[in-house]
Amino acid sequence: MDELIGTEGRLPFKRWVSLSFQHLFSMLGGLVVAPLIIGINPSATMFCSGAGTLFYLFITKKKMPIFLCTSFAYTAPLLIVREKYGVEGMMFGVLTAGLMYVLLSLLVRLCGTGWIRRLMPPVVTASVMIVIGLSSALTAVGWAGYNASSGAAAALEPSMRLKWIAVSTITLLVGILGTTCFRGIFSVIPVMLALIAGYVASLVLGVVSPSAIAEAISGPVLALPKFCLPRANMEAAFMTAPLALVTVGEHIADVTAAGNVCRRDFIHDPGLHRSLFGDGVASVIAAFFGGAPVTTYSENIGIMALTKVCSVSVVFLAACIAIVISFFAPVNAVITGIPTPVLGGISILLFGIIAITGIRIYMDAHIDFSSNRNAVIALCVIVLGLGGASISFHTGGLYFEMPSIAVATFTGIFLNLLLPGDRNQPKPV
């Protein structure tokens, strides 16, 4: 068995660089697919992930080898926010999510983590995750071309729609095989493999032409990412703030898992509050540069478990490489040129994984649905979330709207606090 290289370990130059690229490849889903789904510039997101990770490493005293990347839990809500309020309004939502993390870090520092468990027990968190995963199912299916009356596929000729279906199906199948059958390094880069397969299929079937790619990469080699600033929008803030309560559970789980892999107790040293604070600062940075909100990424932890290398220096170099790559215009051109059916095939898989994550939370927490309390909380969250329930009103010159995901989240929190019974995670049976 290979000896574990700890957080302070140093590697030979070639292996150091190689492992840094492996971390980047494993996170292509968050670095490339997530921003394309949301509708923001991938280069800006890559820059923000790299810069945010550097700040995170500094805030956590260079003790936690964790790379920050866009969480897919944010994609569906941010897609709605962008459609309603534009990219600048969405960036204000990203800013709000970051500030929520900063606030949560202060509360954890003062009060511990017990209150998070009481506010968002597994039955609430899992139900919201299911809503987040399935709320964009129609969008993903439309991008894939499977629904002729939905999305971009509605305007296609029948022959081209069949090509879209072929491309999205190939992309989806490769992603499924990568997730379930591949071993070793290939098991942690299924998104990258699916993107490559989908891109090749698009070229072969004529969904995208080689000349279009050649034209896209024929410009200058270096260019600034398309940065943008947030514009104050309280409706966007209300739509994104609840997501911080959902993803903080994901954050805690990833920090715990990383500690297990590295054989360190990161919850206490350097402390969960530092990790949350670093995550919040990174998301605030993203908001002012046109990136997506970031959080811990399980694929990063998977690479460490696979290679038995937990060196912070590897993550540091990966962050620096991400920043450098973000300034290469041809790379951005190829990424932004990823065909819609490729995104559709990937999105079906990724949105489904988010929903299944919610079901796994039910199972891991031994949620007892013979309890009417648990059943009522779950059904209200899921039905309101997927049914499109929203609250809106005008007061003076202000228009306020709370979208279905926020309504579902607050409903779950309210019912959990209101209904009698055990508000905490049930004990295993």
C-alpha positions as a LaTeX table, in Angstrom:
\begin{tabular}{lrrr}
\hline
Residue & $x$ (\AA) & $y$ (\AA) & $z$ (\AA) \\
\hline
Met1 & 0.00 & 0.00 & 0.00 \\
Asp2 & 1.37 & 3.42 & $-0.94$ \\
Glu3 & 2.25 & 5.70 & 1.93 \\
Leu4 & 0.00 & 8.72 & 2.36 \\
Ile5 & 1.60 & 12.06 & 1.51 \\
Gly6 & 0.22 & 14.55 & 4.03 \\
Thr7 & $-0.91$ & 18.12 & 3.70 \\
Glu8 & 2.60 & 19.51 & 4.09 \\
Gly9 & 4.21 & 16.98 & 1.75 \\
Arg10 & 6.34 & 17.93 & $-1.24$ \\
Leu11 & 6.53 & 16.09 & $-4.56$ \\
Pro12 & 8.97 & 15.84 & $-7.48$ \\
Phe13 & 8.22 & 18.55 & $-10.05$ \\
Lys14 & 6.71 & 16.29 & $-12.76$ \\
Arg15 & 4.38 & 14.50 & $-10.34$ \\
Trp16 & 3.45 & 17.80 & $-8.71$ \\
Val17 & 2.35 & 19.28 & $-12.04$ \\
Ser18 & 0.67 & 16.04 & $-13.18$ \\
Leu19 & $-1.44$ & 15.76 & $-10.03$ \\
Ser20 & $-2.43$ & 19.42 & $-10.24$ \\
Phe21 & $-3.81$ & 18.87 & $-13.74$ \\
Gln22 & $-5.63$ & 15.75 & $-12.55$ \\
His23 & $-7.43$ & 17.86 & $-9.95$ \\
Leu24 & $-8.42$ & 20.37 & $-12.65$ \\
Phe25 & $-9.67$ & 17.66 & $-15.02$ \\
Ser26 & $-11.78$ & 16.11 & $-12.26$ \\
Met27 & $-13.53$ & 19.44 & $-11.70$ \\
Leu28 & $-14.44$ & 20.24 & $-15.30$ \\
Gly29 & $-18.09$ & 19.80 & $-14.39$ \\
Gly30 & $-17.99$ & 22.76 & $-12.01$ \\
Leu31 & $-15.47$ & 24.77 & $-14.01$ \\
Val32 & $-17.06$ & 24.35 & $-17.45$ \\
Val33 & $-20.51$ & 22.74 & $-17.46$ \\
Ala34 & $-22.02$ & 24.63 & $-14.51$ \\
Pro35 & $-21.23$ & 28.14 & $-15.84$ \\
Leu36 & $-22.48$ & 27.19 & $-19.31$ \\
Ile37 & $-25.76$ & 25.94 & $-17.84$ \\
Ile38 & $-26.14$ & 29.10 & $-15.75$ \\
Gly39 & $-25.20$ & 31.31 & $-18.71$ \\
Ile40 & $-22.00$ & 32.96 & $-17.52$ \\
Asn41 & $-18.48$ & 33.02 & $-18.93$ \\
Pro42 & $-16.47$ & 29.85 & $-18.14$ \\
Ser43 & $-13.17$ & 31.76 & $-18.18$ \\
Ala44 & $-14.45$ & 34.14 & $-15.50$ \\
Thr45 & $-15.64$ & 31.16 & $-13.46$ \\
Met46 & $-12.27$ & 29.42 & $-13.84$ \\
Phe47 & $-10.47$ & 32.59 & $-12.75$ \\
Cys48 & $-12.77$ & 33.00 & $-9.74$ \\
Ser49 & $-12.41$ & 29.35 & $-8.71$ \\
Gly50 & $-8.62$ & 29.61 & $-8.85$ \\
Ala51 & $-8.45$ & 32.95 & $-7.05$ \\
Gly52 & $-11.07$ & 31.88 & $-4.51$ \\
Thr53 & $-9.15$ & 28.69 & $-3.78$ \\
Leu54 & $-5.96$ & 30.67 & $-3.12$ \\
Phe55 & $-7.81$ & 32.87 & $-0.61$ \\
Tyr56 & $-9.37$ & 29.76 & 0.93 \\
Leu57 & $-5.96$ & 28.11 & 1.39 \\
Phe58 & $-4.65$ & 31.27 & 3.05 \\
Ile59 & $-7.67$ & 31.61 & 5.38 \\
Thr60 & $-7.45$ & 27.95 & 6.42 \\
Lys61 & $-3.73$ & 28.38 & 7.26 \\
Lys62 & $-2.65$ & 26.20 & 4.31 \\
Lys63 & $-3.87$ & 23.12 & 6.19 \\
Met64 & $-6.80$ & 22.01 & 4.00 \\
Pro65 & $-6.08$ & 20.72 & 0.45 \\
Ile66 & $-9.51$ & 21.62 & $-0.92$ \\
Phe67 & $-10.27$ & 23.21 & $-4.30$ \\
Leu68 & $-13.37$ & 25.41 & $-4.49$ \\
Cys69 & $-15.61$ & 25.06 & $-7.50$ \\
Thr70 & $-19.19$ & 25.76 & $-8.58$ \\
Ser71 & $-21.73$ & 23.54 & $-6.85$ \\
Phe72 & $-24.45$ & 22.14 & $-9.10$ \\
Ala73 & $-26.90$ & 22.80 & $-6.28$ \\
Tyr74 & $-26.74$ & 26.45 & $-7.38$ \\
Thr75 & $-27.31$ & 25.90 & $-11.11$ \\
Ala76 & $-31.10$ & 25.53 & $-11.26$ \\
Pro77 & $-31.89$ & 28.50 & $-8.97$ \\
Leu78 & $-29.28$ & 30.75 & $-10.61$ \\
Leu79 & $-30.63$ & 29.86 & $-14.04$ \\
Ile80 & $-34.02$ & 31.19 & $-12.92$ \\
Val81 & $-32.43$ & 34.32 & $-11.41$ \\
Arg82 & $-30.49$ & 35.08 & $-14.62$ \\
Glu83 & $-33.60$ & 34.73 & $-16.77$ \\
Lys84 & $-35.49$ & 37.17 & $-14.52$ \\
Tyr85 & $-32.84$ & 39.72 & $-13.55$ \\
Gly86 & $-29.91$ & 39.27 & $-15.94$ \\
Val87 & $-26.29$ & 38.40 & $-15.19$ \\
Glu88 & $-25.68$ & 41.51 & $-13.04$ \\
Gly89 & $-28.69$ & 40.74 & $-10.86$ \\
Met90 & $-27.56$ & 37.14 & $-10.61$ \\
Met91 & $-24.13$ & 38.32 & $-9.42$ \\
Phe92 & $-25.87$ & 40.12 & $-6.55$ \\
Gly93 & $-27.42$ & 36.78 & $-5.66$ \\
Val94 & $-23.94$ & 35.22 & $-5.72$ \\
Leu95 & $-22.75$ & 38.02 & $-3.43$ \\
Thr96 & $-25.62$ & 37.29 & $-1.05$ \\
Ala97 & $-24.77$ & 33.59 & $-0.96$ \\
Gly98 & $-21.15$ & 34.44 & $-0.14$ \\
Leu99 & $-22.14$ & 36.82 & 2.64 \\
Met100 & $-24.48$ & 34.16 & 4.04 \\
Tyr101 & $-21.51$ & 31.81 & 4.29 \\
Val102 & $-19.51$ & 34.49 & 6.11 \\
Leu103 & $-22.40$ & 34.94 & 8.55 \\
Leu104 & $-22.72$ & 31.18 & 9.01 \\
Ser105 & $-19.00$ & 30.93 & 9.75 \\
Leu106 & $-19.35$ & 33.49 & 12.54 \\
Leu107 & $-22.33$ & 31.64 & 14.01 \\
Val108 & $-20.43$ & 28.34 & 13.88 \\
Arg109 & $-17.48$ & 29.99 & 15.60 \\
Leu110 & $-19.73$ & 31.29 & 18.40 \\
Cys111 & $-22.38$ & 28.58 & 18.70 \\
Gly112 & $-21.02$ & 25.41 & 17.11 \\
Thr113 & $-22.89$ & 23.39 & 14.46 \\
Gly114 & $-25.83$ & 22.02 & 16.45 \\
Trp115 & $-28.15$ & 24.83 & 15.36 \\
Ile116 & $-27.59$ & 23.94 & 11.68 \\
Arg117 & $-28.80$ & 20.42 & 12.39 \\
Arg118 & $-31.89$ & 21.74 & 14.19 \\
Leu119 & $-32.69$ & 24.25 & 11.45 \\
Met120 & $-31.99$ & 21.99 & 8.46 \\
Pro121 & $-32.26$ & 18.33 & 9.52 \\
Pro122 & $-31.77$ & 15.61 & 6.89 \\
Val123 & $-35.47$ & 15.37 & 6.00 \\
Val124 & $-35.47$ & 19.06 & 4.99 \\
Thr125 & $-32.06$ & 19.11 & 3.32 \\
Ala126 & $-32.74$ & 15.95 & 1.33 \\
Ser127 & $-36.15$ & 17.16 & 0.14 \\
Val128 & $-34.70$ & 20.49 & $-1.03$ \\
Met129 & $-31.90$ & 18.65 & $-2.88$ \\
Ile130 & $-34.52$ & 16.60 & $-4.73$ \\
Val131 & $-36.35$ & 19.78 & $-5.70$ \\
Ile132 & $-33.13$ & 21.42 & $-6.91$ \\
Gly133 & $-32.20$ & 18.38 & $-8.99$ \\
Leu134 & $-35.58$ & 17.86 & $-10.64$ \\
Ser135 & $-36.69$ & 21.48 & $-11.06$ \\
Ser136 & $-34.55$ & 21.86 & $-14.20$ \\
Ala137 & $-35.37$ & 18.46 & $-15.67$ \\
Leu138 & $-37.49$ & 20.02 & $-18.43$ \\
Thr139 & $-34.63$ & 22.35 & $-19.40$ \\
Ala140 & $-32.13$ & 19.48 & $-19.59$ \\
Val141 & $-34.48$ & 17.32 & $-21.67$ \\
Gly142 & $-35.12$ & 20.25 & $-24.02$ \\
Trp143 & $-31.41$ & 20.90 & $-24.51$ \\
Ala144 & $-30.92$ & 17.22 & $-25.27$ \\
Gly145 & $-33.54$ & 17.39 & $-28.02$ \\
Tyr146 & $-35.80$ & 14.77 & $-26.44$ \\
Asn147 & $-38.71$ & 17.22 & $-26.13$ \\
Ala148 & $-39.59$ & 18.73 & $-29.51$ \\
Ser149 & $-41.74$ & 21.45 & $-27.92$ \\
Ser150 & $-39.23$ & 22.60 & $-25.31$ \\
Gly151 & $-36.07$ & 24.70 & $-25.48$ \\
Ala152 & $-33.87$ & 25.19 & $-28.52$ \\
Ala153 & $-35.01$ & 21.87 & $-30.01$ \\
Ala154 & $-38.42$ & 23.38 & $-30.76$ \\
Ala155 & $-36.98$ & 25.38 & $-33.68$ \\
Leu156 & $-35.02$ & 22.50 & $-35.24$ \\
Glu157 & $-35.71$ & 20.64 & $-38.44$ \\
Pro158 & $-36.62$ & 16.98 & $-37.80$ \\
Ser159 & $-33.34$ & 15.69 & $-39.25$ \\
Met160 & $-31.23$ & 18.02 & $-37.10$ \\
Arg161 & $-33.28$ & 17.14 & $-34.02$ \\
Leu162 & $-32.43$ & 13.48 & $-34.59$ \\
Lys163 & $-28.75$ & 14.44 & $-34.68$ \\
Trp164 & $-29.17$ & 16.36 & $-31.42$ \\
Ile165 & $-30.78$ & 13.28 & $-29.85$ \\
Ala166 & $-27.89$ & 11.11 & $-31.06$ \\
Val167 & $-25.28$ & 13.51 & $-29.67$ \\
Ser168 & $-26.99$ & 13.93 & $-26.30$ \\
Thr169 & $-27.52$ & 10.17 & $-26.00$ \\
Ile170 & $-23.84$ & 9.44 & $-26.72$ \\
Thr171 & $-22.83$ & 12.09 & $-24.19$ \\
Leu172 & $-25.19$ & 10.71 & $-21.56$ \\
Leu173 & $-24.10$ & 7.09 & $-22.12$ \\
Val174 & $-20.40$ & 7.94 & $-21.81$ \\
Gly175 & $-21.15$ & 9.87 & $-18.62$ \\
Ile176 & $-23.11$ & 6.91 & $-17.24$ \\
Leu177 & $-20.31$ & 4.47 & $-18.11$ \\
Gly178 & $-17.74$ & 6.78 & $-16.57$ \\
Thr179 & $-19.77$ & 7.07 & $-13.38$ \\
Thr180 & $-20.54$ & 3.37 & $-12.98$ \\
Cys181 & $-17.94$ & 1.28 & $-14.81$ \\
Phe182 & $-14.64$ & 3.14 & $-15.14$ \\
Arg183 & $-11.85$ & 2.60 & $-12.65$ \\
Gly184 & $-8.79$ & 4.54 & $-11.51$ \\
Ile185 & $-8.33$ & 8.10 & $-12.71$ \\
Phe186 & $-11.13$ & 7.69 & $-15.28$ \\
Ser187 & $-13.66$ & 7.15 & $-12.49$ \\
Val188 & $-13.24$ & 10.76 & $-11.28$ \\
Ile189 & $-13.32$ & 12.47 & $-14.69$ \\
Pro190 & $-16.57$ & 11.14 & $-16.25$ \\
Val191 & $-17.74$ & 14.66 & $-17.12$ \\
Met192 & $-14.56$ & 15.39 & $-19.05$ \\
Leu193 & $-14.83$ & 12.10 & $-20.96$ \\
Ala194 & $-18.51$ & 12.72 & $-21.74$ \\
Leu195 & $-17.77$ & 16.24 & $-23.00$ \\
Ile196 & $-15.04$ & 14.95 & $-25.31$ \\
Ala197 & $-17.27$ & 12.15 & $-26.62$ \\
Gly198 & $-20.16$ & 14.55 & $-27.19$ \\
Tyr199 & $-17.96$ & 17.10 & $-28.93$ \\
Val200 & $-16.54$ & 14.42 & $-31.27$ \\
Ala201 & $-20.04$ & 13.10 & $-32.01$ \\
Ser202 & $-21.18$ & 16.65 & $-32.81$ \\
Leu203 & $-18.35$ & 17.04 & $-35.32$ \\
Val204 & $-19.01$ & 13.66 & $-36.95$ \\
Leu205 & $-22.77$ & 14.21 & $-37.25$ \\
Gly206 & $-22.47$ & 17.82 & $-38.40$ \\
Val207 & $-24.10$ & 19.45 & $-35.39$ \\
Val208 & $-21.04$ & 21.69 & $-35.23$ \\
Ser209 & $-18.57$ & 22.25 & $-38.08$ \\
Pro210 & $-14.77$ & 22.13 & $-37.81$ \\
Ser211 & $-14.62$ & 25.50 & $-39.59$ \\
Ala212 & $-16.69$ & 27.09 & $-36.81$ \\
Ile213 & $-14.23$ & 25.82 & $-34.21$ \\
Ala214 & $-11.26$ & 26.94 & $-36.30$ \\
Glu215 & $-12.78$ & 30.40 & $-36.66$ \\
Ala216 & $-13.48$ & 30.62 & $-32.93$ \\
Ile217 & $-9.87$ & 29.87 & $-31.98$ \\
Ser218 & $-8.29$ & 32.00 & $-34.71$ \\
Gly219 & $-8.36$ & 35.19 & $-32.63$ \\
Pro220 & $-5.78$ & 36.43 & $-30.13$ \\
Val221 & $-4.20$ & 33.86 & $-27.85$ \\
Leu222 & $-4.54$ & 35.93 & $-24.69$ \\
Ala223 & $-7.63$ & 37.84 & $-23.57$ \\
Leu224 & $-9.21$ & 38.99 & $-20.34$ \\
Pro225 & $-12.13$ & 36.87 & $-19.14$ \\
Lys226 & $-15.50$ & 38.60 & $-19.43$ \\
Phe227 & $-15.79$ & 40.00 & $-15.93$ \\
Cys228 & $-18.92$ & 41.78 & $-14.68$ \\
Leu229 & $-20.05$ & 43.48 & $-11.48$ \\
Pro230 & $-23.14$ & 42.77 & $-9.38$ \\
Arg231 & $-26.15$ & 45.08 & $-9.49$ \\
Ala232 & $-28.23$ & 45.41 & $-6.33$ \\
Asn233 & $-31.40$ & 43.35 & $-6.60$ \\
Met234 & $-33.17$ & 42.26 & $-3.42$ \\
Glu235 & $-35.39$ & 39.77 & $-5.24$ \\
Ala236 & $-32.30$ & 37.96 & $-6.53$ \\
Ala237 & $-30.87$ & 38.03 & $-3.01$ \\
Phe238 & $-33.98$ & 36.40 & $-1.54$ \\
Met239 & $-33.88$ & 33.74 & $-4.26$ \\
Thr240 & $-30.28$ & 32.68 & $-3.54$ \\
Ala241 & $-29.84$ & 33.22 & 0.22 \\
Pro242 & $-31.65$ & 29.98 & 1.23 \\
Leu243 & $-29.26$ & 27.95 & $-0.92$ \\
Ala244 & $-26.43$ & 28.69 & 1.51 \\
Leu245 & $-28.34$ & 26.77 & 4.18 \\
Val246 & $-28.59$ & 23.79 & 1.83 \\
Thr247 & $-25.02$ & 23.75 & 0.54 \\
Val248 & $-23.51$ & 24.25 & 4.01 \\
Gly249 & $-24.44$ & 20.63 & 4.70 \\
Glu250 & $-22.56$ & 19.61 & 1.56 \\
His251 & $-19.62$ & 21.72 & 2.74 \\
Ile252 & $-19.48$ & 20.07 & 6.17 \\
Ala253 & $-19.69$ & 16.60 & 4.62 \\
Asp254 & $-16.84$ & 17.36 & 2.20 \\
Val255 & $-14.63$ & 18.83 & 4.93 \\
Thr256 & $-15.26$ & 15.74 & 7.07 \\
Ala257 & $-14.51$ & 13.42 & 4.12 \\
Ala258 & $-11.32$ & 15.33 & 3.29 \\
Gly259 & $-10.23$ & 15.01 & 6.90 \\
Asn260 & $-10.81$ & 11.25 & 6.80 \\
Val261 & $-8.75$ & 10.92 & 3.61 \\
Cys262 & $-5.93$ & 13.10 & 4.97 \\
Arg263 & $-6.15$ & 11.57 & 8.48 \\
Arg264 & $-6.67$ & 15.00 & 10.00 \\
Asp265 & $-9.49$ & 16.57 & 12.00 \\
Phe266 & $-10.20$ & 19.60 & 9.82 \\
Ile267 & $-13.40$ & 20.37 & 11.73 \\
His268 & $-11.28$ & 21.44 & 14.71 \\
Asp269 & $-7.95$ & 22.35 & 13.08 \\
Pro270 & $-7.98$ & 24.78 & 11.38 \\
Gly271 & $-11.71$ & 24.73 & 12.18 \\
Leu272 & $-14.99$ & 24.50 & 10.30 \\
His273 & $-15.57$ & 28.22 & 10.84 \\
Arg274 & $-12.40$ & 29.04 & 8.89 \\
Ser275 & $-13.45$ & 26.74 & 6.06 \\
Leu276 & $-16.91$ & 28.33 & 5.83 \\
Phe277 & $-15.40$ & 31.82 & 6.03 \\
Gly278 & $-12.93$ & 31.01 & 3.24 \\
Asp279 & $-15.76$ & 29.64 & 1.11 \\
Gly280 & $-17.81$ & 32.78 & 1.70 \\
Val281 & $-14.92$ & 35.10 & 0.82 \\
Ala282 & $-14.31$ & 33.11 & $-2.37$ \\
Ser283 & $-17.97$ & 33.49 & $-3.41$ \\
Val284 & $-17.85$ & 37.23 & $-2.70$ \\
Ile285 & $-14.80$ & 37.47 & $-4.96$ \\
Ala286 & $-16.69$ & 35.54 & $-7.64$ \\
Ala287 & $-19.59$ & 37.99 & $-7.43$ \\
Phe288 & $-17.32$ & 40.93 & $-8.29$ \\
Phe289 & $-15.68$ & 39.16 & $-11.23$ \\
Gly290 & $-18.69$ & 37.54 & $-12.90$ \\
Gly291 & $-18.19$ & 34.02 & $-11.57$ \\
Ala292 & $-20.48$ & 31.50 & $-9.94$ \\
Pro293 & $-20.70$ & 30.85 & $-6.18$ \\
Val294 & $-18.17$ & 28.24 & $-5.13$ \\
Thr295 & $-18.07$ & 25.50 & $-2.56$ \\
Thr296 & $-16.07$ & 22.40 & $-1.73$ \\
Tyr297 & $-15.95$ & 19.77 & $-4.46$ \\
Ser298 & $-16.11$ & 16.02 & $-3.78$ \\
Glu299 & $-14.18$ & 15.13 & $-6.96$ \\
Asn300 & $-11.18$ & 16.96 & $-5.52$ \\
Ile301 & $-11.41$ & 14.69 & $-2.46$ \\
Gly302 & $-11.80$ & 11.65 & $-4.72$ \\
Ile303 & $-8.49$ & 12.44 & $-6.43$ \\
Met304 & $-6.77$ & 12.63 & $-3.03$ \\
Ala305 & $-8.26$ & 9.29 & $-1.98$ \\
Leu306 & $-7.19$ & 7.71 & $-5.28$ \\
Thr307 & $-3.62$ & 9.04 & $-5.37$ \\
Lys308 & $-3.02$ & 9.15 & $-1.58$ \\
Val309 & $-1.54$ & 12.63 & $-2.04$ \\
Cys310 & $-3.07$ & 15.28 & 0.24 \\
Ser311 & $-0.47$ & 17.97 & $-0.34$ \\
Val312 & $-1.77$ & 21.54 & $-0.14$ \\
Ser313 & 0.92 & 22.50 & $-2.67$ \\
Val314 & $-0.85$ & 20.40 & $-5.33$ \\
Val315 & $-4.12$ & 22.27 & $-4.84$ \\
Phe316 & $-2.22$ & 25.57 & $-4.77$ \\
Leu317 & $-0.65$ & 24.83 & $-8.17$ \\
Ala318 & $-4.01$ & 23.65 & $-9.57$ \\
Ala319 & $-5.54$ & 26.99 & $-8.54$ \\
Cys320 & $-2.69$ & 28.90 & $-10.20$ \\
Ile321 & $-3.08$ & 26.85 & $-13.40$ \\
Ala322 & $-6.82$ & 27.59 & $-13.46$ \\
Ile323 & $-6.11$ & 31.32 & $-13.25$ \\
Val324 & $-3.54$ & 31.14 & $-16.07$ \\
Ile325 & $-5.80$ & 29.06 & $-18.34$ \\
Ser326 & $-8.64$ & 31.55 & $-17.86$ \\
Phe327 & $-6.65$ & 34.10 & $-19.89$ \\
Phe328 & $-6.20$ & 31.81 & $-22.92$ \\
Ala329 & $-8.86$ & 32.89 & $-25.44$ \\
Pro330 & $-8.79$ & 29.71 & $-27.60$ \\
Val331 & $-9.60$ & 27.58 & $-24.55$ \\
Asn332 & $-12.57$ & 29.79 & $-23.72$ \\
Ala333 & $-13.70$ & 29.69 & $-27.37$ \\
Val334 & $-13.71$ & 25.89 & $-27.43$ \\
Ile335 & $-15.53$ & 25.71 & $-24.08$ \\
Thr336 & $-18.23$ & 28.24 & $-24.97$ \\
Gly337 & $-18.68$ & 26.43 & $-28.29$ \\
Ile338 & $-19.78$ & 23.20 & $-26.61$ \\
Pro339 & $-22.97$ & 22.24 & $-28.50$ \\
Thr340 & $-26.30$ & 22.46 & $-26.72$ \\
Pro341 & $-27.13$ & 18.72 & $-27.01$ \\
Val342 & $-23.81$ & 17.90 & $-25.31$ \\
Leu343 & $-24.83$ & 20.13 & $-22.41$ \\
Gly344 & $-28.24$ & 18.48 & $-22.47$ \\
Gly345 & $-26.83$ & 14.98 & $-22.12$ \\
Ile346 & $-24.50$ & 16.04 & $-19.31$ \\
Ser347 & $-27.27$ & 18.00 & $-17.55$ \\
Ile348 & $-29.62$ & 15.01 & $-17.47$ \\
Leu349 & $-26.94$ & 13.07 & $-15.62$ \\
Leu350 & $-25.84$ & 15.87 & $-13.29$ \\
Phe351 & $-29.33$ & 17.09 & $-12.34$ \\
Gly352 & $-30.30$ & 13.48 & $-11.71$ \\
Ile353 & $-27.28$ & 12.98 & $-9.46$ \\
Ile354 & $-28.35$ & 15.99 & $-7.38$ \\
Ala355 & $-31.82$ & 14.47 & $-6.91$ \\
Ile356 & $-30.37$ & 11.06 & $-6.05$ \\
Thr357 & $-28.09$ & 12.75 & $-3.51$ \\
Gly358 & $-31.25$ & 13.83 & $-1.71$ \\
Ile359 & $-32.54$ & 10.26 & $-1.68$ \\
Arg360 & $-29.18$ & 9.05 & $-0.34$ \\
Ile361 & $-29.44$ & 11.59 & 2.49 \\
Tyr362 & $-32.82$ & 10.06 & 3.38 \\
Met363 & $-31.26$ & 6.60 & 3.44 \\
Asp364 & $-28.06$ & 7.52 & 5.30 \\
Ala365 & $-30.05$ & 9.38 & 7.96 \\
His366 & $-32.54$ & 6.49 & 8.28 \\
Ile367 & $-35.49$ & 8.82 & 7.72 \\
Asp368 & $-38.64$ & 6.99 & 8.82 \\
Phe369 & $-41.48$ & 7.87 & 6.45 \\
Ser370 & $-43.96$ & 5.87 & 8.49 \\
Ser371 & $-43.75$ & 8.96 & 10.71 \\
Asn372 & $-46.41$ & 11.40 & 9.55 \\
Arg373 & $-44.16$ & 14.28 & 10.60 \\
Asn374 & $-41.36$ & 13.29 & 8.23 \\
Ala375 & $-43.79$ & 12.47 & 5.44 \\
Val376 & $-45.59$ & 15.82 & 5.71 \\
Ile377 & $-42.35$ & 17.82 & 5.70 \\
Ala378 & $-40.98$ & 15.95 & 2.69 \\
Leu379 & $-44.17$ & 16.03 & 0.63 \\
Cys380 & $-44.77$ & 19.74 & 1.24 \\
Val381 & $-41.22$ & 20.67 & 0.25 \\
Ile382 & $-41.22$ & 18.50 & $-2.87$ \\
Val383 & $-44.72$ & 19.36 & $-4.11$ \\
Leu384 & $-44.32$ & 23.10 & $-3.51$ \\
Gly385 & $-40.84$ & 23.11 & $-5.05$ \\
Leu386 & $-41.67$ & 21.10 & $-8.17$ \\
Gly387 & $-45.15$ & 22.59 & $-8.48$ \\
Gly388 & $-43.72$ & 26.07 & $-8.99$ \\
Ala389 & $-45.19$ & 27.69 & $-5.87$ \\
Ser390 & $-44.03$ & 31.29 & $-5.54$ \\
Ile391 & $-44.87$ & 34.33 & $-3.43$ \\
Ser392 & $-44.89$ & 37.80 & $-4.95$ \\
Phe393 & $-46.29$ & 41.19 & $-4.05$ \\
His394 & $-45.92$ & 44.89 & $-4.81$ \\
Thr395 & $-45.34$ & 47.43 & $-2.09$ \\
Gly396 & $-44.76$ & 50.99 & $-3.18$ \\
Gly397 & $-42.14$ & 50.88 & $-5.91$ \\
Leu398 & $-40.69$ & 47.55 & $-4.76$ \\
Tyr399 & $-41.60$ & 44.26 & $-6.38$ \\
Phe400 & $-40.79$ & 41.18 & $-4.31$ \\
Glu401 & $-40.84$ & 37.59 & $-5.50$ \\
Met402 & $-39.81$ & 34.41 & $-3.70$ \\
Pro403 & $-39.39$ & 31.53 & $-6.18$ \\
Ser404 & $-40.47$ & 27.95 & $-5.65$ \\
Ile405 & $-37.12$ & 26.64 & $-4.37$ \\
Ala406 & $-36.97$ & 29.35 & $-1.69$ \\
Val407 & $-40.63$ & 28.78 & $-0.78$ \\
Ala408 & $-39.97$ & 25.04 & $-0.46$ \\
Thr409 & $-36.87$ & 25.59 & 1.68 \\
Phe410 & $-38.53$ & 27.99 & 4.10 \\
Thr411 & $-41.61$ & 25.75 & 4.27 \\
Gly412 & $-39.44$ & 22.82 & 5.29 \\
Ile413 & $-37.66$ & 24.89 & 7.96 \\
Phe414 & $-40.97$ & 26.24 & 9.29 \\
Leu415 & $-42.67$ & 22.83 & 9.46 \\
Asn416 & $-39.64$ & 21.26 & 11.11 \\
Leu417 & $-39.69$ & 23.90 & 13.85 \\
Leu418 & $-43.49$ & 23.89 & 14.19 \\
Leu419 & $-44.49$ & 20.23 & 14.17 \\
Pro420 & $-44.07$ & 18.24 & 17.40 \\
Gly421 & $-41.63$ & 15.35 & 17.48 \\
Asp422 & $-37.89$ & 14.79 & 17.05 \\
Arg423 & $-36.50$ & 17.70 & 15.05 \\
Asn424 & $-33.08$ & 16.15 & 14.77 \\
Gln425 & $-31.79$ & 13.31 & 12.67 \\
Pro426 & $-33.52$ & 10.08 & 13.71 \\
Lys427 & $-31.46$ & 7.31 & 15.22 \\
Pro428 & $-30.69$ & 4.26 & 13.05 \\
Val429 & $-33.17$ & 1.42 & 13.41 \\
\hline
\end{tabular}
